[in-house]
Short mmCIF file of C-alpha atoms and ligand atoms in Angstrom, two decimals:
data_model
loop_
_atom_site.label_atom_id
_atom_site.label_comp_id
_atom_site.label_asym_id
_atom_site.label_seq_id
_atom_site.Cartn_x
_atom_site.Cartn_y
_atom_site.Cartn_z
CA MET N 1 51.64 -24.81 -65.63
CA ASP N 2 49.45 -23.91 -68.56
CA HIS N 3 48.21 -20.93 -70.56
CA PHE N 4 44.48 -21.42 -70.07
CA LYS N 5 42.98 -18.78 -67.83
CA TYR N 6 40.19 -16.27 -67.35
CA LYS N 7 40.62 -12.75 -68.70
CA ASN N 8 37.89 -10.13 -68.74
CA GLY N 9 35.29 -12.61 -67.54
CA THR N 10 35.88 -15.34 -70.07
CA TYR N 11 38.23 -18.31 -70.58
CA PHE N 12 41.25 -17.81 -72.78
CA CYS N 13 43.86 -19.99 -74.42
CA GLU N 14 46.92 -17.73 -74.46
CA ASP N 15 45.65 -14.45 -76.01
CA ILE N 16 42.60 -15.88 -77.74
CA SER N 17 39.23 -16.30 -76.07
CA ILE N 18 37.59 -19.70 -76.28
CA GLU N 19 34.39 -17.94 -77.36
CA ASP N 20 36.22 -16.59 -80.43
CA ILE N 21 37.50 -20.04 -81.28
CA VAL N 22 34.03 -21.54 -80.94
CA SER N 23 32.47 -18.82 -83.08
CA ARG N 24 34.85 -19.86 -85.88
CA PHE N 25 35.20 -23.60 -85.41
CA HIS N 26 32.15 -24.64 -83.37
CA THR N 27 31.97 -27.38 -80.74
CA PRO N 28 33.10 -29.89 -79.71
CA CYS N 29 36.71 -29.03 -80.42
CA TYR N 30 40.11 -29.58 -78.92
CA VAL N 31 42.12 -26.43 -78.25
CA TYR N 32 45.86 -26.59 -77.59
CA SER N 33 48.23 -23.99 -76.25
CA GLU N 34 51.51 -24.09 -78.15
CA SER N 35 53.33 -22.11 -75.47
CA THR N 36 52.28 -24.67 -72.86
CA LEU N 37 53.43 -27.50 -75.10
CA GLU N 38 56.76 -25.81 -75.75
CA ALA N 39 57.30 -25.10 -72.05
CA HIS N 40 56.74 -28.74 -71.13
CA CYS N 41 59.07 -29.95 -73.88
CA LYS N 42 61.82 -27.58 -72.83
CA ARG N 43 61.43 -28.37 -69.16
CA PHE N 44 61.76 -32.08 -69.88
CA LEU N 45 64.84 -31.63 -72.05
CA THR N 46 66.47 -29.28 -69.55
CA ALA N 47 65.83 -31.66 -66.64
CA PHE N 48 67.81 -34.37 -68.44
CA SER N 49 70.47 -32.12 -69.95
CA LYS N 50 72.78 -32.96 -67.04
CA TYR N 51 73.04 -36.55 -68.25
CA PRO N 52 75.78 -36.96 -70.89
CA SER N 53 73.74 -38.82 -73.51
CA THR N 54 69.93 -38.77 -73.61
CA LEU N 55 67.33 -39.35 -76.30
CA CYS N 56 63.87 -38.09 -75.35
CA SER N 57 61.41 -39.87 -77.62
CA PHE N 58 57.87 -38.53 -77.46
CA ALA N 59 55.26 -41.31 -77.09
CA VAL N 60 53.24 -40.60 -80.22
CA LYS N 61 50.24 -42.53 -78.91
CA ALA N 62 49.54 -39.71 -76.45
CA ASN N 63 48.82 -37.27 -79.27
CA ASN N 64 49.50 -37.96 -82.93
CA ASN N 65 48.31 -34.73 -84.53
CA LEU N 66 50.88 -33.87 -87.19
CA SER N 67 51.18 -30.21 -86.17
CA ILE N 68 51.70 -31.14 -82.54
CA LEU N 69 54.27 -33.76 -83.50
CA LYS N 70 56.04 -31.27 -85.76
CA LYS N 71 56.34 -28.82 -82.88
CA ILE N 72 57.65 -31.48 -80.48
CA PHE N 73 60.19 -32.86 -82.96
CA SER N 74 61.37 -29.36 -83.89
CA LEU N 75 62.47 -28.98 -80.26
CA GLY N 76 64.73 -32.04 -80.50
CA PHE N 77 62.52 -34.96 -79.47
CA GLY N 78 62.63 -38.36 -81.10
CA ALA N 79 59.57 -40.63 -81.33
CA ASP N 80 58.40 -43.67 -79.43
CA VAL N 81 55.93 -45.46 -81.70
CA VAL N 82 53.78 -48.58 -81.59
CA SER N 83 52.66 -49.06 -85.18
CA ILE N 84 53.80 -48.43 -88.72
CA GLY N 85 51.09 -45.75 -88.88
CA GLU N 86 52.75 -43.87 -86.04
CA ILE N 87 56.17 -44.29 -87.71
CA LYS N 88 54.87 -42.76 -90.94
CA LYS N 89 53.11 -39.91 -89.18
CA ALA N 90 56.24 -39.19 -87.13
CA ILE N 91 58.43 -39.11 -90.24
CA LEU N 92 55.92 -36.88 -92.01
CA ALA N 93 56.07 -34.54 -89.01
CA GLY N 94 59.83 -34.26 -89.42
CA VAL N 95 61.41 -36.66 -86.97
CA ASP N 96 64.74 -38.16 -87.91
CA ALA N 97 64.21 -41.94 -88.38
CA GLU N 98 67.41 -42.45 -86.38
CA LYS N 99 65.46 -41.15 -83.36
CA ILE N 100 62.54 -43.58 -83.63
CA VAL N 101 62.18 -46.43 -81.15
CA PHE N 102 59.53 -48.98 -82.08
CA SER N 103 57.72 -50.40 -79.05
CA GLY N 104 54.57 -52.50 -79.32
CA ALA N 105 53.53 -55.87 -77.98
CA SER N 106 52.44 -57.47 -81.24
CA LYS N 107 54.25 -55.99 -84.20
CA THR N 108 53.35 -57.69 -87.45
CA LYS N 109 55.90 -58.94 -89.97
CA GLN N 110 54.82 -56.26 -92.43
CA GLU N 111 55.33 -53.55 -89.84
CA ILE N 112 58.79 -54.88 -88.98
CA ASP N 113 59.80 -55.12 -92.65
CA GLU N 114 58.71 -51.55 -93.36
CA ALA N 115 60.35 -50.18 -90.23
CA ILE N 116 63.66 -51.83 -91.19
CA GLN N 117 63.41 -50.24 -94.66
CA LEU N 118 62.80 -46.85 -93.07
CA GLY N 119 65.96 -47.16 -90.94
CA ILE N 120 64.58 -46.64 -87.44
CA ARG N 121 66.92 -46.53 -84.45
CA GLN N 122 65.76 -49.71 -82.70
CA PHE N 123 63.02 -52.23 -82.09
CA ASN N 124 62.03 -52.60 -78.45
CA VAL N 125 61.48 -56.32 -78.77
CA GLU N 126 58.70 -57.86 -76.71
CA SER N 127 58.84 -61.59 -77.51
CA ASP N 128 61.06 -64.44 -78.70
CA PHE N 129 59.10 -64.75 -81.96
CA GLU N 130 59.54 -61.06 -82.73
CA LEU N 131 63.28 -61.37 -82.15
CA ALA N 132 63.54 -64.49 -84.32
CA TYR N 133 61.71 -62.75 -87.13
CA ILE N 134 63.88 -59.62 -86.97
CA ALA N 135 67.04 -61.74 -86.92
CA GLY N 136 65.79 -63.62 -89.99
CA VAL N 137 65.09 -60.43 -91.95
CA ALA N 138 68.44 -58.93 -90.92
CA SER N 139 70.25 -62.06 -92.18
CA MET N 140 68.26 -62.21 -95.39
CA HIS N 141 69.14 -58.62 -96.29
CA LYS N 142 72.63 -58.86 -94.76
CA LYS N 143 71.75 -55.67 -92.94
CA ASP N 144 72.46 -54.68 -89.33
CA VAL N 145 69.27 -54.23 -87.33
CA ALA N 146 69.37 -52.85 -83.79
CA VAL N 147 67.16 -54.16 -81.03
CA SER N 148 66.59 -53.53 -77.37
CA PHE N 149 64.92 -56.06 -75.07
CA ARG N 150 61.74 -54.75 -73.48
CA VAL N 151 62.11 -56.15 -70.01
CA ASN N 152 59.22 -56.82 -67.69
CA PRO N 153 60.77 -56.01 -64.30
CA ASN N 154 57.75 -57.16 -62.27
CA ILE N 155 57.52 -53.83 -60.45
CA ASP N 156 54.20 -52.31 -59.46
CA ALA N 157 53.87 -48.75 -60.80
CA HIS N 158 51.20 -47.88 -58.19
CA THR N 159 48.82 -46.53 -60.78
CA HIS N 160 45.49 -47.48 -62.37
CA PRO N 161 45.41 -51.26 -63.13
CA LYS N 162 44.48 -50.59 -66.78
CA ILE N 163 47.67 -48.62 -67.34
CA THR N 164 49.98 -50.79 -65.25
CA THR N 165 52.35 -52.65 -67.57
CA GLY N 166 55.37 -53.80 -65.55
CA LEU N 167 53.89 -56.67 -63.54
CA ALA N 168 54.90 -60.24 -64.36
CA GLY N 169 51.38 -61.34 -65.25
CA SER N 170 50.91 -58.65 -67.90
CA LYS N 171 51.24 -59.18 -71.65
CA PHE N 172 54.09 -56.65 -71.87
CA GLY N 173 57.79 -57.26 -72.04
CA ILE N 174 60.06 -60.25 -71.56
CA ASP N 175 60.71 -61.67 -68.10
CA GLU N 176 64.31 -61.33 -66.92
CA PRO N 177 65.29 -65.05 -67.09
CA ASP N 178 64.15 -65.09 -70.73
CA VAL N 179 66.10 -61.90 -71.45
CA TYR N 180 69.29 -63.69 -70.35
CA LYS N 181 68.42 -66.71 -72.47
CA LEU N 182 67.68 -64.70 -75.60
CA ALA N 183 70.72 -62.49 -75.11
CA SER N 184 73.06 -65.45 -74.96
CA GLU N 185 71.37 -67.08 -77.94
CA TYR N 186 71.61 -64.00 -80.17
CA LYS N 187 74.57 -61.99 -78.87
CA ASP N 188 76.93 -63.22 -81.57
CA HIS N 189 74.42 -62.94 -84.40
CA PRO N 190 76.15 -61.36 -87.41
CA TYR N 191 73.41 -58.81 -88.17
CA LEU N 192 71.22 -58.51 -85.10
CA LYS N 193 72.68 -55.81 -82.85
CA ILE N 194 71.47 -56.04 -79.27
CA GLN N 195 72.14 -52.47 -78.27
CA GLY N 196 69.90 -51.93 -75.30
CA ILE N 197 67.35 -52.89 -72.72
CA SER N 198 64.08 -51.04 -72.24
CA CYS N 199 61.01 -51.02 -70.04
CA HIS N 200 57.81 -49.13 -69.33
CA ILE N 201 56.07 -50.05 -66.10
CA GLY N 202 52.99 -47.84 -66.30
CA SER N 203 51.46 -44.47 -66.95
CA GLN N 204 50.29 -41.54 -64.76
CA MET N 205 52.79 -42.51 -62.05
CA LYS N 206 52.78 -40.26 -59.01
CA ASP N 207 55.34 -42.01 -56.89
CA LEU N 208 59.09 -42.02 -57.53
CA SER N 209 59.89 -45.23 -55.67
CA PRO N 210 58.87 -47.69 -58.43
CA ILE N 211 60.79 -45.54 -60.91
CA ARG N 212 63.90 -45.66 -58.73
CA ASP N 213 63.52 -49.42 -58.21
CA THR N 214 63.11 -49.94 -61.94
CA ALA N 215 66.14 -47.82 -62.83
CA LYS N 216 68.25 -49.71 -60.28
CA ARG N 217 67.08 -53.06 -61.63
CA MET N 218 67.74 -52.02 -65.21
CA VAL N 219 71.26 -50.82 -64.41
CA GLY N 220 71.99 -54.15 -62.67
CA LEU N 221 70.72 -56.10 -65.65
CA TYR N 222 72.62 -53.86 -68.07
CA GLN N 223 75.91 -54.45 -66.24
CA ASP N 224 75.28 -58.15 -65.92
CA LEU N 225 74.52 -58.62 -69.60
CA LYS N 226 77.53 -56.54 -70.59
CA SER N 227 79.76 -58.68 -68.41
CA GLN N 228 78.42 -61.68 -70.34
CA GLY N 229 79.55 -60.12 -73.60
CA VAL N 230 76.30 -58.55 -74.79
CA PRO N 231 77.39 -55.26 -76.40
CA LEU N 232 74.76 -52.99 -74.83
CA SER N 233 74.94 -49.21 -75.02
CA SER N 234 71.52 -47.91 -73.96
CA ILE N 235 68.87 -48.14 -71.27
CA ASP N 236 65.34 -47.03 -72.17
CA LEU N 237 63.16 -46.30 -69.13
CA GLY N 238 59.92 -45.65 -71.03
CA GLY N 239 57.41 -42.99 -70.02
CA GLY N 240 54.88 -42.75 -67.25
CA VAL N 241 55.29 -39.39 -65.53
CA GLY N 242 52.01 -38.36 -63.95
CA ILE N 243 50.40 -34.95 -64.38
CA LEU N 244 48.05 -32.88 -62.25
CA TYR N 245 44.47 -33.58 -63.21
CA LYS N 246 43.11 -32.57 -59.82
CA ASP N 247 45.05 -31.92 -56.68
CA GLU N 248 47.19 -35.06 -56.65
CA LYS N 249 50.77 -34.89 -55.43
CA VAL N 250 53.16 -35.69 -58.25
CA PHE N 251 56.94 -35.46 -58.22
CA SER N 252 58.42 -32.68 -60.33
CA LEU N 253 60.18 -33.33 -63.61
CA GLU N 254 63.41 -32.23 -61.98
CA GLU N 255 62.98 -34.75 -59.15
CA TYR N 256 62.20 -37.43 -61.73
CA ALA N 257 65.33 -36.60 -63.74
CA ASP N 258 67.56 -36.41 -60.66
CA CYS N 259 66.31 -39.78 -59.44
CA ILE N 260 67.03 -41.47 -62.78
CA ILE N 261 70.36 -39.74 -63.30
CA GLU N 262 71.47 -40.76 -59.81
CA GLU N 263 70.86 -44.42 -60.66
CA LEU N 264 72.39 -44.31 -64.15
CA LYS N 265 75.30 -41.97 -63.63
CA ASP N 266 78.01 -44.62 -63.45
CA SER N 267 76.52 -46.94 -66.06
CA GLY N 268 77.93 -45.25 -69.16
CA ALA N 269 74.65 -46.06 -70.93
CA THR N 270 72.82 -43.75 -73.30
CA LEU N 271 69.50 -42.96 -71.64
CA ILE N 272 66.30 -43.17 -73.65
CA LEU N 273 62.99 -41.85 -72.32
CA GLU N 274 59.50 -42.07 -73.79
CA PRO N 275 57.38 -39.34 -72.21
CA GLY N 276 53.86 -38.84 -73.54
CA ARG N 277 51.29 -37.47 -71.13
CA VAL N 278 53.63 -35.09 -69.32
CA ILE N 279 54.48 -33.37 -72.62
CA VAL N 280 50.97 -32.83 -73.99
CA GLY N 281 48.43 -33.56 -71.27
CA ASN N 282 47.99 -30.10 -69.85
CA SER N 283 48.44 -28.39 -73.21
CA GLY N 284 44.96 -29.27 -74.43
CA ILE N 285 41.31 -28.82 -73.47
CA LEU N 286 38.13 -30.19 -74.97
CA VAL N 287 35.51 -27.47 -75.44
CA ALA N 288 31.87 -28.52 -75.37
CA GLN N 289 28.53 -26.78 -75.45
CA VAL N 290 25.63 -27.39 -73.09
CA VAL N 291 22.72 -28.81 -75.08
CA GLY N 292 20.36 -28.64 -72.11
CA ILE N 293 20.01 -29.28 -68.39
CA LYS N 294 18.08 -32.38 -67.49
CA GLN N 295 16.55 -32.66 -64.05
CA LYS N 296 16.09 -36.26 -63.03
CA ARG N 297 14.86 -37.06 -59.56
CA ASP N 298 17.52 -35.51 -57.35
CA ARG N 299 20.19 -35.19 -60.06
CA SER N 300 20.91 -32.46 -62.57
CA PHE N 301 22.55 -33.67 -65.75
CA VAL N 302 24.35 -31.15 -67.90
CA MET N 303 23.93 -32.69 -71.33
CA LEU N 304 26.91 -31.79 -73.51
CA ASP N 305 27.52 -32.04 -77.23
CA ALA N 306 30.84 -33.86 -76.57
CA GLY N 307 30.82 -37.50 -75.64
CA MET N 308 32.99 -40.45 -74.70
CA ASN N 309 33.82 -40.96 -78.37
CA ASP N 310 35.62 -37.58 -78.24
CA LEU N 311 37.30 -38.13 -74.85
CA VAL N 312 37.08 -41.67 -73.53
CA ARG N 313 39.26 -41.42 -70.42
CA PRO N 314 36.51 -40.79 -67.83
CA ALA N 315 34.39 -43.65 -69.22
CA MET N 316 37.31 -46.02 -69.67
CA TYR N 317 39.38 -45.42 -66.55
CA GLY N 318 37.05 -43.40 -64.33
CA SER N 319 39.55 -40.57 -64.84
CA TYR N 320 38.98 -37.14 -63.40
CA HIS N 321 39.12 -34.15 -65.76
CA LYS N 322 38.43 -30.76 -64.28
CA ILE N 323 35.53 -28.99 -65.99
CA VAL N 324 35.34 -25.20 -65.94
CA PRO N 325 32.72 -22.84 -67.32
CA VAL N 326 33.93 -20.66 -70.19
CA ALA N 327 32.03 -17.65 -68.83
CA GLU N 328 33.79 -16.78 -65.60
CA PRO N 329 31.50 -17.25 -62.60
CA ILE N 330 31.56 -14.26 -60.30
CA CYS N 331 31.67 -15.19 -56.70
CA SER N 332 30.31 -12.84 -54.08
CA CYS N 333 32.97 -13.82 -51.56
CA GLY N 334 35.60 -12.27 -53.75
CA HIS N 335 36.94 -15.34 -55.52
CA THR N 336 36.80 -15.33 -59.25
CA GLY N 337 37.14 -17.89 -61.94
CA ASP N 338 38.01 -21.33 -60.81
CA CYS N 339 36.49 -20.81 -57.37
CA ASN N 340 37.00 -23.54 -54.82
CA CYS N 341 34.95 -22.26 -51.93
CA ASP N 342 34.74 -24.27 -48.73
CA PRO N 343 31.69 -26.52 -48.66
CA GLY N 344 30.02 -24.28 -46.03
CA CYS N 345 30.58 -21.05 -47.97
CA LYS N 346 27.36 -19.20 -48.69
CA CYS N 347 28.61 -17.20 -51.67
CA GLY N 348 26.58 -19.35 -54.00
CA CYS N 349 29.06 -19.53 -56.85
CA ASN N 350 29.07 -23.30 -56.83
CA LYS N 351 25.54 -23.75 -55.65
CA ASN N 352 24.56 -26.47 -58.11
CA THR N 353 25.47 -30.12 -58.10
CA TYR N 354 25.80 -31.24 -61.68
CA SER N 355 26.70 -34.41 -63.51
CA PHE N 356 28.19 -33.81 -66.96
CA ALA N 357 27.07 -36.29 -69.58
CA GLY N 358 27.47 -36.75 -73.32
CA PRO N 359 25.10 -37.94 -76.05
CA ILE N 360 26.44 -41.49 -76.44
CA CYS N 361 24.16 -44.43 -75.76
CA GLU N 362 26.24 -45.79 -72.91
CA SER N 363 25.71 -45.23 -69.19
CA SER N 364 29.45 -44.65 -68.86
CA ASP N 365 29.27 -41.55 -71.08
CA ILE N 366 29.73 -39.30 -68.05
CA PHE N 367 32.57 -36.78 -67.70
CA ALA N 368 31.94 -35.99 -64.02
CA SER N 369 29.35 -37.00 -61.46
CA ASP N 370 27.66 -34.78 -58.90
CA ILE N 371 30.20 -32.00 -58.75
CA PRO N 372 29.59 -28.50 -57.34
CA PHE N 373 29.36 -25.97 -60.16
CA SER N 374 28.18 -22.47 -61.00
CA ASP N 375 24.89 -21.93 -62.86
CA LEU N 376 24.76 -23.29 -66.40
CA LYS N 377 22.11 -23.14 -69.07
CA ALA N 378 21.67 -24.36 -72.66
CA GLU N 379 24.29 -23.03 -75.10
CA ASP N 380 26.81 -22.19 -72.38
CA LEU N 381 30.32 -23.45 -73.02
CA VAL N 382 32.52 -25.55 -70.79
CA ALA N 383 36.16 -26.56 -71.04
CA ILE N 384 37.30 -30.03 -70.03
CA ARG N 385 40.89 -29.61 -68.92
CA GLY N 386 43.89 -31.91 -69.13
CA ALA N 387 42.65 -33.40 -72.40
CA GLY N 388 45.81 -33.01 -74.50
CA ALA N 389 47.05 -36.57 -73.92
CA TYR N 390 45.03 -39.65 -74.86
CA GLY N 391 42.12 -37.40 -75.79
CA MET N 392 41.92 -36.98 -79.55
CA SER N 393 44.31 -39.88 -80.10
CA MET N 394 41.72 -42.26 -78.58
CA ALA N 395 38.69 -40.64 -80.22
CA SER N 396 36.41 -42.73 -82.40
CA ASN N 397 33.39 -42.52 -84.68
CA TYR N 398 31.19 -44.40 -82.21
CA ASN N 399 27.52 -43.56 -82.65
CA SER N 400 28.45 -42.32 -86.16
CA ARG N 401 29.87 -39.10 -84.81
CA PRO N 402 32.50 -37.41 -87.00
CA LEU N 403 35.88 -36.67 -85.42
CA VAL N 404 36.09 -33.16 -84.00
CA ALA N 405 38.28 -30.22 -85.00
CA GLU N 406 41.61 -29.43 -83.33
CA ILE N 407 42.92 -25.90 -82.99
CA MET N 408 46.32 -24.73 -81.83
CA VAL N 409 46.84 -21.26 -80.37
CA TYR N 410 50.14 -19.45 -80.10
CA LYS N 411 49.86 -16.06 -78.40
CA ASP N 412 47.30 -14.22 -80.58
CA GLN N 413 47.44 -16.65 -83.51
CA ILE N 414 44.90 -19.37 -84.15
CA LYS N 415 45.69 -22.33 -86.35
CA LEU N 416 43.30 -25.08 -87.35
CA ILE N 417 45.42 -28.25 -87.03
CA ARG N 418 42.74 -30.76 -87.89
CA LYS N 419 39.58 -30.05 -89.83
CA ARG N 420 36.34 -31.32 -88.38
CA GLN N 421 35.47 -34.55 -90.19
CA SER N 422 32.37 -34.20 -92.34
CA LEU N 423 29.62 -36.78 -92.38
CA GLU N 424 30.49 -37.46 -96.01
CA GLU N 425 34.16 -38.17 -95.13
CA MET N 426 33.09 -40.41 -92.29
CA ILE N 427 30.93 -42.66 -94.44
CA LYS N 428 32.85 -42.48 -97.69
CA ASP N 429 34.68 -45.83 -97.44
CA GLU N 430 31.48 -47.70 -96.76
CA LYS N 431 29.40 -45.78 -99.26
CA GLU N 432 31.83 -46.67 -102.04
CA CYS N 433 31.27 -50.34 -101.21
CA LEU N 434 27.49 -50.16 -101.30
N1 LIG Y 501 56.25 -45.98 -73.71
C1 LIG Y 501 55.46 -47.07 -73.78
C2 LIG Y 501 56.04 -48.35 -74.20
C3 LIG Y 501 54.10 -46.96 -73.46
O1 LIG Y 501 53.32 -48.05 -73.52
C4 LIG Y 501 53.57 -45.71 -73.07
C5 LIG Y 501 52.14 -45.57 -72.77
C6 LIG Y 501 54.44 -44.61 -73.01
C7 LIG Y 501 55.78 -44.79 -73.33
C8 LIG Y 501 53.98 -43.22 -72.63
O2 LIG Y 501 53.51 -43.18 -71.34
P1 LIG Y 501 53.11 -41.77 -70.68
O3 LIG Y 501 54.37 -40.96 -70.50
O4 LIG Y 501 52.15 -41.10 -71.55
O5 LIG Y 501 52.52 -42.16 -69.37
N2 LIG Y 501 45.27 -44.29 -72.54
C9 LIG Y 501 45.80 -44.24 -71.18
C10 LIG Y 501 47.31 -44.27 -71.15
C11 LIG Y 501 47.88 -45.48 -71.86
C12 LIG Y 501 49.38 -45.47 -71.85
C13 LIG Y 501 49.91 -46.51 -72.75
N3 LIG Y 501 51.32 -46.54 -72.83
C14 LIG Y 501 45.25 -43.00 -70.48
O6 LIG Y 501 44.49 -42.26 -71.09
O7 LIG Y 501 45.56 -42.79 -69.33
#
């Protein structure tokens, strides 16, 4: 569900046309629908409201824009963070430090020290050396510090290898035998409070079975450790819920919640979740302008002003993002808008085969290859959908391209939530060192 659709022949975000936004803020730009964001947040919270004690911590890495974070936290979410930068942004956006869980495979001592000072809820500890360091700081300050063991359950998430994190060979988490060892070593520590176990097996998951297997395994481990005198009170199952980029079959949020609740219902544990993509993914689009159409042998390249530095997912993971024209194509067979005619249909609305490319000097700077599309020409606008998660948060200045603007729309209100970076701002830190 989202609030991007055609009205009167042109693409809208809620009650504002994309053309209006572009006339004010230019391209490329990210446009978010606040109503879509709010609906996803509420649906997630409602799905888990049946469970007696749940903390939903938004995975800040998916989108760290302060205005977006502020909205998400205002609805009751906590924050799952992986750096001190994310902690500070989350606090600035209004999250209660008590609702911050600090994940991250290689936290530095400085980050740990600062996070302890800021009073976060827990560290999701990923290694023996991290645990030893936290225990040392806790003892030195005679201050209780809460940790959770990030367990590597060795379960295949059935997703893209680059976003699979729960297999034994990966760098993430602590293997179960080591969890037992560390728990027995530290369970009576005077200041280190082992309050939970956590995991995150992968992202963009479309299948419930690894999630069910993981929840089962975590409950077993939780009970086992408790019976050995480790005073656990929470199970954190991470994030990973897949979204619809194309026509994939993904379980619903309600099915996801029911599956987890079924496994945890007799555990007595507080449930922590770290959703990212499912909260923001479909709330944002990247709007780009066609610079020109380049005919090359038998291929037509639509050359855009947005590139892989603005949205890296297609280049990095081969991810699919649906591209739609901002001017609604009119189809003679009666379909309008996002027309998906059968391949044999003669209506001609999708008569071209285009590849959409950006300006970056990399062959992988391609958003989509050889897809059927309506007529396009220079200066037309297109929207790249499903770009709200891991879009702007992974953007870079590669090829010396300033970061783009972000705009949030709520009904008929437009709000600039990140100014376009100027060339001057981009080079300032280097120029001062010249
Ligand atoms: N918790 C932990 C510990 C994580 O590592 C992640 C994502 C999440 C929660 C949130 O997962 P989500 O609900 O968003 O699936 N850049 C990649 C995704 C990387 C995910 C990294 N970890 C992409 O664009 O697909």
